[in-house]
CSV table of C-alpha atoms in Angstrom, one decimal:
chain,number,residue,atom,x,y,z
A,10,MET,CA,19.4,-0.2,-1.1
A,11,ALA,CA,19.5,2.5,1.6
A,12,GLY,CA,16.2,4.0,2.8
A,13,ILE,CA,12.6,3.1,2.4
A,14,LEU,CA,10.2,3.6,-0.4
A,15,VAL,CA,6.7,4.7,0.5
A,16,ILE,CA,3.5,4.5,-1.5
A,17,TRP,CA,0.9,7.2,-0.7
A,18,PHE,CA,-2.8,6.5,-0.3
A,19,ILE,CA,-5.2,8.7,-2.2
A,20,ALA,CA,-6.9,9.8,1.0
A,21,PHE,CA,-5.5,10.4,4.5
A,22,THR,CA,-5.4,7.3,6.5
A,23,ASN,CA,-5.6,7.0,10.3
A,24,TYR,CA,-4.8,4.7,13.2
A,25,SER,CA,-4.5,4.7,17.0
A,26,SER,CA,-1.4,3.3,18.6
A,27,PRO,CA,-1.6,1.6,21.9
A,28,ARG,CA,1.5,0.0,23.4
A,29,GLU,CA,2.0,-3.6,22.3
A,30,ASP,CA,2.1,-6.2,24.9
A,31,THR,CA,5.2,-7.5,23.2
A,32,THR,CA,7.8,-4.8,23.0
A,33,ALA,CA,10.7,-4.6,20.5
A,34,ILE,CA,13.5,-2.1,20.3
A,35,LEU,CA,15.8,-0.7,17.7
A,36,ILE,CA,19.3,-1.4,18.7
A,37,GLU,CA,21.6,0.4,16.3
A,38,THR,CA,21.8,3.4,13.9
A,39,SER,CA,22.2,2.7,10.2
A,40,ASP,CA,21.5,4.2,6.8
A,41,VAL,CA,18.6,1.8,6.2
A,42,GLU,CA,15.2,1.3,7.6
A,43,HIS,CA,14.8,-0.8,10.7
A,44,VAL,CA,12.1,-3.4,11.2
A,45,LYS,CA,11.7,-5.1,14.5
A,46,ILE,CA,9.4,-8.0,14.5
A,47,GLY,CA,7.9,-9.9,17.5
A,48,LYS,CA,7.6,-13.6,18.3
A,49,THR,CA,4.8,-15.8,19.4
A,50,TRP,CA,5.1,-17.5,22.8
A,51,TRP,CA,5.7,-20.9,21.2
A,52,GLU,CA,8.6,-19.5,19.2
A,53,ILE,CA,10.1,-17.9,22.3
A,54,ALA,CA,9.7,-21.2,24.2
A,55,TRP,CA,11.4,-23.1,21.4
A,56,LEU,CA,14.4,-20.7,21.3
A,57,PHE,CA,14.5,-20.7,25.1
A,58,VAL,CA,14.6,-24.5,25.3
A,59,SER,CA,17.1,-24.7,22.4
A,60,GLY,CA,19.9,-22.7,23.9
A,61,MET,CA,18.6,-19.3,25.2
A,62,LEU,CA,18.9,-20.2,28.9
A,63,LYS,CA,22.2,-18.4,29.0
A,64,SER,CA,20.5,-15.1,28.1
A,65,ILE,CA,18.8,-15.0,31.5
A,66,ALA,CA,22.2,-14.1,33.1
A,67,THR,CA,22.5,-11.1,30.7
A,68,ALA,CA,19.0,-10.0,31.2
A,69,TRP,CA,19.8,-8.3,34.5
A,70,GLY,CA,22.4,-6.2,32.7
A,71,GLY,CA,19.7,-3.5,32.2
A,72,TYR,CA,20.2,-1.5,29.0
A,73,ARG,CA,22.7,-3.9,27.6
A,74,LEU,CA,20.0,-6.5,27.2
A,75,ILE,CA,17.9,-4.1,25.2
A,76,ILE,CA,20.8,-2.9,23.1
A,77,ARG,CA,22.8,-6.0,22.6
A,78,GLY,CA,21.2,-8.8,24.6
A,79,SER,CA,19.2,-11.8,23.5
A,80,ARG,CA,16.7,-11.0,20.8
A,81,CYS,CA,14.4,-13.8,22.1
A,82,LEU,CA,14.5,-12.6,25.7
A,83,ILE,CA,13.4,-9.1,24.9
A,84,ASP,CA,10.0,-10.3,24.1
A,85,PHE,CA,10.1,-12.9,26.8
A,86,LEU,CA,10.9,-10.5,29.6
A,87,SER,CA,8.7,-7.6,28.3
A,88,ARG,CA,5.8,-9.3,30.1
A,89,SER,CA,7.4,-8.5,33.5
A,90,SER,CA,7.3,-5.1,35.3
A,91,PHE,CA,11.2,-5.2,35.4
A,92,ALA,CA,11.4,-5.5,31.6
A,93,ARG,CA,8.7,-2.9,31.0
A,94,ASN,CA,10.6,-0.4,33.1
A,95,MET,CA,13.7,-1.2,31.1
A,96,VAL,CA,11.8,-0.6,27.9
A,97,GLU,CA,10.3,2.7,29.1
A,98,ASN,CA,13.7,4.0,30.3
A,99,GLU,CA,15.4,2.8,27.2
A,100,THR,CA,13.4,5.3,25.2
A,101,MET,CA,15.7,8.0,26.6
A,102,LEU,CA,18.7,6.3,24.9
A,103,PHE,CA,17.2,7.1,21.6
A,104,ALA,CA,16.2,10.7,22.3
A,105,THR,CA,19.4,11.9,20.6
A,106,THR,CA,19.1,9.5,17.7
A,107,GLN,CA,18.5,11.5,14.5
A,108,ASN,CA,15.3,9.8,13.2
A,109,LYS,CA,13.5,12.1,10.7
A,110,THR,CA,9.8,11.4,10.7
A,111,LEU,CA,6.8,12.7,8.7
A,112,VAL,CA,4.3,14.0,11.3
A,113,PHE,CA,0.6,15.0,10.9
A,114,LYS,CA,0.6,18.3,12.9
A,115,LYS,CA,-2.7,20.0,12.1
A,116,ILE,CA,-6.0,19.2,10.4
A,117,PRO,CA,-6.2,21.0,7.1
A,118,THR,CA,-9.4,22.7,5.8
A,119,ALA,CA,-8.2,22.5,2.3
A,120,LEU,CA,-5.0,21.1,0.8
A,121,PRO,CA,-2.3,20.5,3.4
A,122,VAL,CA,0.4,23.2,3.7
A,123,VAL,CA,4.1,22.1,3.9
A,124,GLY,CA,5.5,23.0,7.3
A,125,GLU,CA,2.0,23.6,8.8
A,126,HIS,CA,-0.1,20.5,8.4
A,127,LEU,CA,2.7,18.1,7.5
A,128,VAL,CA,6.0,18.5,9.2
A,129,VAL,CA,9.3,16.5,9.1
A,130,GLU,CA,10.7,16.3,12.7
A,131,ASP,CA,13.4,14.4,14.5
A,132,ARG,CA,11.5,12.0,16.7
A,133,PRO,CA,12.7,9.3,19.1
A,134,ILE,CA,12.3,5.8,17.7
A,135,ASP,CA,8.7,5.0,18.5
A,136,GLY,CA,7.9,1.7,20.3
A,137,ASP,CA,4.2,2.5,19.9
A,138,ALA,CA,4.0,1.1,16.4
A,139,PRO,CA,0.7,1.4,14.4
A,140,GLU,CA,-2.1,-1.0,15.0
A,141,ASN,CA,-3.3,-3.2,12.2
A,142,ALA,CA,-4.3,-0.4,9.9
A,143,MET,CA,-6.5,-2.5,7.7
A,144,ARG,CA,-9.2,-2.7,10.3
A,145,SER,CA,-11.0,-0.1,8.1
A,146,TYR,CA,-10.5,1.0,4.6
A,147,PHE,CA,-9.3,4.5,5.1
A,148,PRO,CA,-8.8,5.4,8.8
A,149,ALA,CA,-7.7,9.0,9.5
A,150,PHE,CA,-4.3,10.2,10.8
A,151,GLU,CA,-4.0,11.1,14.5
A,152,LEU,CA,-2.8,14.6,15.3
A,153,ASP,CA,0.9,14.9,16.2
A,154,ASP,CA,1.5,11.3,15.3
A,155,PRO,CA,3.8,9.9,12.6
A,156,VAL,CA,2.2,9.4,9.2
A,157,THR,CA,2.0,5.7,8.4
A,158,ASN,CA,1.9,3.9,5.1
A,159,SER,CA,3.1,0.9,3.1
A,160,THR,CA,6.9,0.8,3.0
A,161,ILE,CA,9.8,-1.3,1.8
A,162,CYS,CA,12.4,-1.6,4.6
A,163,LYS,CA,15.7,-3.4,5.3
A,164,VAL,CA,15.7,-5.4,8.5
A,165,LEU,CA,18.4,-4.4,11.0
A,166,GLU,CA,17.2,-6.6,13.8
A,167,SER,CA,14.5,-9.3,14.0
A,168,ASN,CA,13.2,-11.8,16.6
A,169,ALA,CA,10.8,-13.6,14.3
A,170,PHE,CA,11.7,-16.9,12.6
A,171,ASN,CA,10.5,-15.8,9.1
A,172,PHE,CA,12.4,-12.5,9.0
A,173,ALA,CA,16.2,-12.1,9.3
A,174,GLU,CA,18.7,-9.3,9.4
A,175,GLY,CA,19.3,-8.0,5.9
A,176,ASP,CA,15.9,-9.0,4.5
A,177,LEU,CA,13.9,-6.6,2.4
A,178,VAL,CA,10.4,-6.4,3.8
A,179,CYS,CA,7.2,-4.9,2.6
A,180,THR,CA,5.2,-3.8,5.6
A,181,TYR,CA,3.0,-1.0,7.1
A,182,THR,CA,4.8,1.4,9.5
A,183,HIS,CA,5.8,5.0,10.2
A,184,ILE,CA,7.3,7.1,7.4
A,185,ALA,CA,10.7,7.6,9.1
A,186,GLU,CA,14.3,6.7,8.8
A,187,TYR,CA,13.9,4.0,11.5
A,188,ALA,CA,10.8,2.2,12.4
A,189,TYR,CA,9.4,-0.6,14.6
A,190,VAL,CA,7.0,-3.3,13.4
A,191,PRO,CA,5.1,-5.3,16.1
A,192,SER,CA,3.9,-8.9,15.8
A,193,SER,CA,0.3,-7.6,15.2
A,194,LEU,CA,1.4,-6.4,11.8
A,195,LEU,CA,3.3,-9.6,10.7
A,196,GLU,CA,0.2,-10.7,8.7
A,197,LEU,CA,0.6,-7.5,6.6
A,198,SER,CA,4.4,-8.0,6.2
A,199,HIS,CA,6.2,-10.2,3.7
A,200,LYS,CA,9.8,-10.6,2.4
A,201,ILE,CA,10.6,-9.2,-1.0
A,202,GLN,CA,11.7,-11.8,-3.5
A,203,ASN,CA,13.4,-10.0,-6.4
A,204,PRO,CA,15.0,-12.5,-8.7
A,205,HIS,CA,15.0,-10.1,-11.7
A,206,SER,CA,16.7,-7.3,-9.7
A,207,LEU,CA,13.8,-4.9,-10.4
A,208,ASP,CA,13.5,-1.4,-9.1
A,209,LEU,CA,12.3,-1.7,-5.5
A,210,GLY,CA,9.7,1.0,-6.1
A,211,LEU,CA,7.8,-1.4,-8.3
A,212,PHE,CA,7.0,-3.5,-5.2
A,213,LEU,CA,4.9,-0.6,-3.9
A,214,GLY,CA,3.1,-0.3,-7.3
A,215,PRO,CA,2.5,-3.1,-9.8
A,216,LEU,CA,4.3,-5.7,-7.6
A,217,GLY,CA,2.7,-4.4,-4.4
A,218,MET,CA,-0.8,-3.8,-3.1
A,219,PRO,CA,-2.1,-1.9,-6.1
A,220,GLY,CA,-0.8,-4.5,-8.6
A,221,LEU,CA,-2.2,-7.4,-6.5
A,222,THR,CA,-5.5,-5.6,-6.3
A,223,ALA,CA,-5.6,-5.3,-10.0
A,224,TRP,CA,-4.6,-8.9,-10.6
A,225,SER,CA,-7.0,-10.5,-8.0
A,226,GLY,CA,-10.0,-8.3,-9.0
A,227,LEU,CA,-9.5,-8.9,-12.7
A,228,TYR,CA,-9.2,-12.6,-12.4
A,229,LYS,CA,-11.6,-13.3,-9.5
A,230,ILE,CA,-14.5,-11.0,-10.6
A,231,GLY,CA,-13.6,-10.1,-14.2
A,232,ARG,CA,-12.8,-13.6,-15.5
A,233,PRO,CA,-11.4,-12.1,-18.7
A,234,LYS,CA,-11.8,-14.0,-22.0
A,235,LYS,CA,-10.1,-13.4,-25.3
A,236,GLY,CA,-12.1,-11.1,-27.6
A,237,GLU,CA,-14.0,-9.3,-24.8
A,238,THR,CA,-14.0,-5.5,-24.2
A,239,ILE,CA,-13.0,-4.1,-20.8
A,240,PHE,CA,-13.4,-0.5,-19.6
A,241,VAL,CA,-11.0,0.7,-16.9
A,242,SER,CA,-11.6,4.0,-15.0
A,243,SER,CA,-8.6,5.9,-13.6
A,244,ALA,CA,-6.6,3.9,-16.1
A,245,ALA,CA,-3.3,5.7,-15.5
A,246,GLY,CA,-3.5,5.1,-11.8
A,247,ALA,CA,-1.5,2.5,-9.8
A,248,VAL,CA,-4.3,-0.1,-10.2
A,249,GLY,CA,-5.6,0.9,-13.6
A,250,GLN,CA,-2.2,0.5,-15.3
A,251,PRO,CA,-1.7,-3.2,-14.5
A,252,VAL,CA,-5.4,-4.0,-15.1
A,253,GLY,CA,-5.3,-2.7,-18.6
A,254,GLN,CA,-2.0,-4.3,-19.5
A,255,ILE,CA,-2.9,-7.7,-18.1
A,256,ALA,CA,-6.2,-7.6,-20.0
A,257,LYS,CA,-4.3,-6.8,-23.2
A,258,ARG,CA,-2.2,-9.9,-22.6
A,259,GLU,CA,-5.4,-11.9,-22.3
A,260,GLY,CA,-6.5,-10.7,-25.7
A,261,LEU,CA,-9.1,-8.1,-24.6
A,262,THR,CA,-9.9,-4.8,-26.2
A,263,VAL,CA,-9.0,-2.2,-23.5
A,264,ILE,CA,-10.6,1.2,-23.1
A,265,GLY,CA,-9.4,3.6,-20.3
A,266,SER,CA,-10.5,6.9,-18.8
A,267,VAL,CA,-7.9,9.3,-17.5
A,268,GLY,CA,-7.7,13.0,-16.4
A,269,SER,CA,-5.5,14.6,-19.1
A,270,ASP,CA,-4.5,14.4,-22.7
A,271,GLU,CA,-1.0,13.5,-21.7
A,272,LYS,CA,-2.3,10.4,-19.8
A,273,VAL,CA,-4.4,9.4,-22.8
A,274,ASP,CA,-1.2,9.2,-24.8
A,275,PHE,CA,0.5,7.3,-22.0
A,276,VAL,CA,-2.1,4.6,-21.7
A,277,THR,CA,-2.6,4.2,-25.5
A,278,LYS,CA,1.0,4.6,-26.8
A,279,ASP,CA,3.1,3.4,-23.8
A,280,LEU,CA,0.8,0.8,-22.2
A,281,GLY,CA,-0.9,-0.5,-25.3
A,282,PHE,CA,-4.5,0.3,-24.5
A,283,ASP,CA,-6.7,0.2,-27.6
A,284,ALA,CA,-8.4,3.5,-26.7
A,285,GLY,CA,-8.6,6.2,-24.0
A,286,PHE,CA,-10.4,9.4,-23.3
A,287,ASN,CA,-9.9,12.5,-21.1
A,288,TYR,CA,-13.1,12.6,-18.9
A,289,LYS,CA,-12.4,16.3,-18.3
A,290,ASN,CA,-13.0,17.0,-22.0
A,291,GLU,CA,-15.5,14.3,-22.8
A,292,ARG,CA,-18.2,12.9,-20.6
A,293,PRO,CA,-18.0,9.1,-20.0
A,294,LYS,CA,-21.6,8.7,-21.2
A,295,ASP,CA,-20.5,10.2,-24.5
A,296,ALA,CA,-17.2,8.5,-24.8
A,297,LEU,CA,-18.2,4.9,-24.1
A,298,PRO,CA,-20.8,4.5,-27.0
A,299,ARG,CA,-18.2,6.0,-29.3
A,300,LEU,CA,-15.3,3.8,-28.2
A,301,ALA,CA,-17.2,0.6,-27.5
A,302,PRO,CA,-20.1,0.5,-30.0
A,303,ASP,CA,-20.6,-3.2,-29.4
A,304,GLY,CA,-20.8,-2.8,-25.6
A,305,VAL,CA,-18.6,-3.5,-22.6
A,306,ASP,CA,-18.1,-7.0,-21.1
A,307,ILE,CA,-16.0,-6.0,-18.0
A,308,TYR,CA,-16.0,-2.7,-16.2
A,309,PHE,CA,-13.1,-2.3,-13.7
A,310,GLU,CA,-14.4,0.4,-11.4
A,311,ASN,CA,-12.1,2.8,-9.6
A,312,VAL,CA,-14.0,6.1,-9.8
A,313,GLY,CA,-17.7,5.7,-9.3
A,314,GLY,CA,-20.1,8.6,-9.9
A,315,ASP,CA,-20.6,9.5,-13.5
A,316,HIS,CA,-18.3,6.7,-14.7
A,317,LEU,CA,-20.4,4.0,-13.1
A,318,GLU,CA,-23.6,5.7,-14.3
A,319,ALA,CA,-22.2,5.8,-17.9
A,320,ALA,CA,-20.9,2.2,-17.8
A,321,LEU,CA,-24.3,0.6,-16.8
A,322,PRO,CA,-26.1,1.2,-20.1
A,323,SER,CA,-23.0,0.2,-22.1
A,324,MET,CA,-22.7,-3.2,-20.4
A,325,ASN,CA,-23.6,-6.3,-22.3
A,326,THR,CA,-25.9,-8.9,-20.9
A,327,ASP,CA,-24.6,-11.4,-18.3
A,328,GLU,CA,-21.4,-9.4,-17.8
A,329,ARG,CA,-19.3,-8.3,-14.9
A,330,ILE,CA,-18.4,-5.2,-12.9
A,331,ALA,CA,-15.5,-5.3,-10.4
A,332,ILE,CA,-15.8,-2.5,-7.8
A,333,CYS,CA,-12.3,-1.7,-6.7
A,334,GLY,CA,-12.9,1.8,-5.5
A,335,MET,CA,-14.9,5.0,-6.0
A,336,ILE,CA,-12.5,7.9,-5.6
A,337,SER,CA,-15.0,10.4,-6.7
A,338,ASN,CA,-16.8,9.9,-3.4
A,339,TYR,CA,-13.9,9.6,-1.0
A,340,ASN,CA,-14.1,12.1,1.9
A,341,ILE,CA,-17.6,13.1,0.9
A,342,PRO,CA,-20.3,12.4,3.6
A,343,ALA,CA,-22.7,9.6,2.6
A,344,ASP,CA,-25.7,11.9,2.4
A,345,GLN,CA,-23.8,14.2,-0.1
A,346,GLN,CA,-22.5,11.6,-2.4
A,347,GLN,CA,-23.7,11.4,-6.0
A,348,GLY,CA,-26.5,8.8,-6.5
A,349,ILE,CA,-26.3,6.4,-9.4
A,350,LYS,CA,-29.0,6.4,-12.1
A,351,GLY,CA,-29.7,3.3,-14.2
A,352,LEU,CA,-29.2,0.6,-11.6
A,353,MET,CA,-32.1,-1.3,-13.1
A,354,GLU,CA,-29.6,-2.2,-15.8
A,355,LEU,CA,-28.2,-4.7,-13.3
A,356,VAL,CA,-31.5,-6.5,-13.3
A,357,SER,CA,-32.5,-6.3,-17.0
A,358,LYS,CA,-29.1,-7.4,-18.2
A,359,SER,CA,-28.3,-9.9,-15.4
A,360,ILE,CA,-25.1,-8.0,-14.7
A,361,THR,CA,-22.9,-9.2,-11.8
A,362,MET,CA,-21.5,-6.3,-9.8
A,363,GLU,CA,-19.1,-7.1,-6.9
A,364,GLY,CA,-17.0,-5.1,-4.6
A,365,PHE,CA,-13.8,-6.4,-3.0
A,366,LEU,CA,-10.8,-5.6,-0.8
A,367,ASN,CA,-7.3,-6.9,-1.6
A,368,THR,CA,-7.0,-8.2,2.0
A,369,ASN,CA,-9.9,-10.5,1.6
A,370,PRO,CA,-8.5,-14.1,1.6
A,371,LYS,CA,-10.3,-14.9,-1.6
A,372,PHE,CA,-8.5,-12.1,-3.4
A,373,GLY,CA,-5.0,-10.8,-2.6
A,374,PRO,CA,-3.8,-13.7,-0.5
A,375,ALA,CA,-5.2,-16.3,-2.9
A,376,TYR,CA,-3.5,-14.8,-5.9
A,377,PHE,CA,-0.2,-13.5,-4.4
A,378,ALA,CA,2.2,-16.2,-5.6
A,379,GLU,CA,0.8,-16.2,-9.1
A,380,HIS,CA,0.8,-12.4,-9.3
A,381,GLN,CA,4.5,-12.2,-8.1
A,382,GLU,CA,5.8,-14.9,-10.4
A,383,LYS,CA,4.1,-13.8,-13.6
A,384,LEU,CA,4.1,-10.0,-13.2
A,385,GLN,CA,7.8,-9.9,-12.2
A,386,LYS,CA,8.6,-11.8,-15.3
A,387,TRP,CA,6.5,-9.6,-17.6
A,388,ILE,CA,8.0,-6.4,-16.1
A,389,ALA,CA,11.5,-7.8,-16.5
A,390,ASP,CA,10.9,-8.7,-20.2
A,391,GLY,CA,9.3,-5.3,-20.9
A,392,SER,CA,5.9,-6.6,-21.8
A,393,VAL,CA,4.3,-4.8,-18.8
A,394,LYS,CA,5.4,-1.3,-18.0
A,395,ALA,CA,5.0,0.9,-14.9
A,396,LYS,CA,5.6,4.6,-14.3
A,397,LEU,CA,6.8,5.8,-10.9
A,398,ALA,CA,6.8,9.4,-9.6
A,399,VAL,CA,9.7,9.3,-7.1
A,400,THR,CA,10.2,12.0,-4.5
A,401,GLU,CA,13.7,12.0,-3.1
A,402,ASP,CA,14.5,12.5,0.6
A,403,ILE,CA,12.2,12.5,3.6
A,404,GLU,CA,12.6,16.3,3.9
A,405,ASN,CA,10.5,16.5,0.7
A,406,ALA,CA,7.9,14.1,1.9
A,407,SER,CA,5.2,16.7,2.4
A,408,ASP,CA,5.7,18.1,-1.1
A,409,GLY,CA,5.4,14.7,-2.6
A,410,LEU,CA,2.2,13.9,-0.8
A,411,ILE,CA,0.6,17.2,-1.7
A,412,GLY,CA,1.7,16.8,-5.3
A,413,MET,CA,-0.1,13.5,-5.4
A,414,LEU,CA,-3.3,15.0,-3.9
A,415,VAL,CA,-3.4,17.8,-6.6
A,416,GLY,CA,-2.6,15.4,-9.5
A,417,LYS,CA,0.9,16.8,-10.1
A,418,ASN,CA,2.5,13.4,-10.0
A,419,PHE,CA,2.4,11.3,-13.1
A,420,GLY,CA,2.7,7.6,-12.2
A,421,LYS,CA,2.8,5.8,-8.9
A,422,ALA,CA,3.8,8.3,-6.2
A,423,VAL,CA,6.7,6.9,-4.2
A,424,LEU,CA,9.0,8.5,-1.6
A,425,LYS,CA,12.6,7.4,-1.2
A,426,VAL,CA,13.5,8.4,2.3
A,427,ARG,CA,17.3,8.4,1.7
């Protein structure tokens, strides 16, 4: 499937991009996303011993090595000044390659403006790929650098054992027609297994990071039991949708908070939630006693602020709160964030409240295989649903991002580059 699909974060994210010690290069133009993945030294040595000696002779062919030469030897020789010079000079070869890229040009003081703060430009293929972006939760974008995000790409060239030409890969890289993925990001990259031929956009939503976050947080912290009641904030969001539907399959009563009457209808009629409310029309502290008169056993927290404050007195004794996010406080300085009243409820009711990140080995990685196997099957048979808001073409990427920021999109915001 041509192009890449991109999932937008709710807040701007940032990185710095030093040159990798191991350099990899795009070698051809195509209609699909390029992923170039590095090797470890022991892998290089193995290939070298098992038949790559003949590539030494071609190494001194200059650009030909980079473009068509040994995939193994590109990494091997990049440690030398000779190879580094080839790599630096090789960038000129791609200066005329049309590679449309979403670039962060200017810091906005309010909502970004298309063509001013976010611009689509033709950029050379960038060997300075993003660092491991998960080093902090929401790092900021660097000015005049490509915007980065989770993507689904098709591999054109690879020098890693576990990725091959033609593989569909979920990874973290630039939003562009062609991209480069260094070895440092391999731990955030995995091949897409799609036995049910599902829409690839789903692998950035319920079958991607948001869905795995929902799955691992619900089962690790929530520990759902049939007959319990769960309250999900931001229930129509990319995490809230699968949380509520999985909980329904487990036999729970599901209540969700959303930001419009249309979304109330969506979560109750389409997704099967038992109840929902529009927090813009009804305060959470009024809605919860009405919708959960017998109390709440699990609160899956995505919002914070007045939602957490309302949930605390509604919680039953010895129950659980999974803190996935607090979007009401994102981008607000710590000294200006809303304080939470009623925290003594945690003590008096022996409530367990735990925050988590999907990248924690006890969460996402521990539940990945189970999440993929079961949720793919449930989506394929229609028992779990997902709504995508797809923006077509990278030229419209800025509009898609801004639409997400103002709440224009309904469903998981995804960009299809081509």
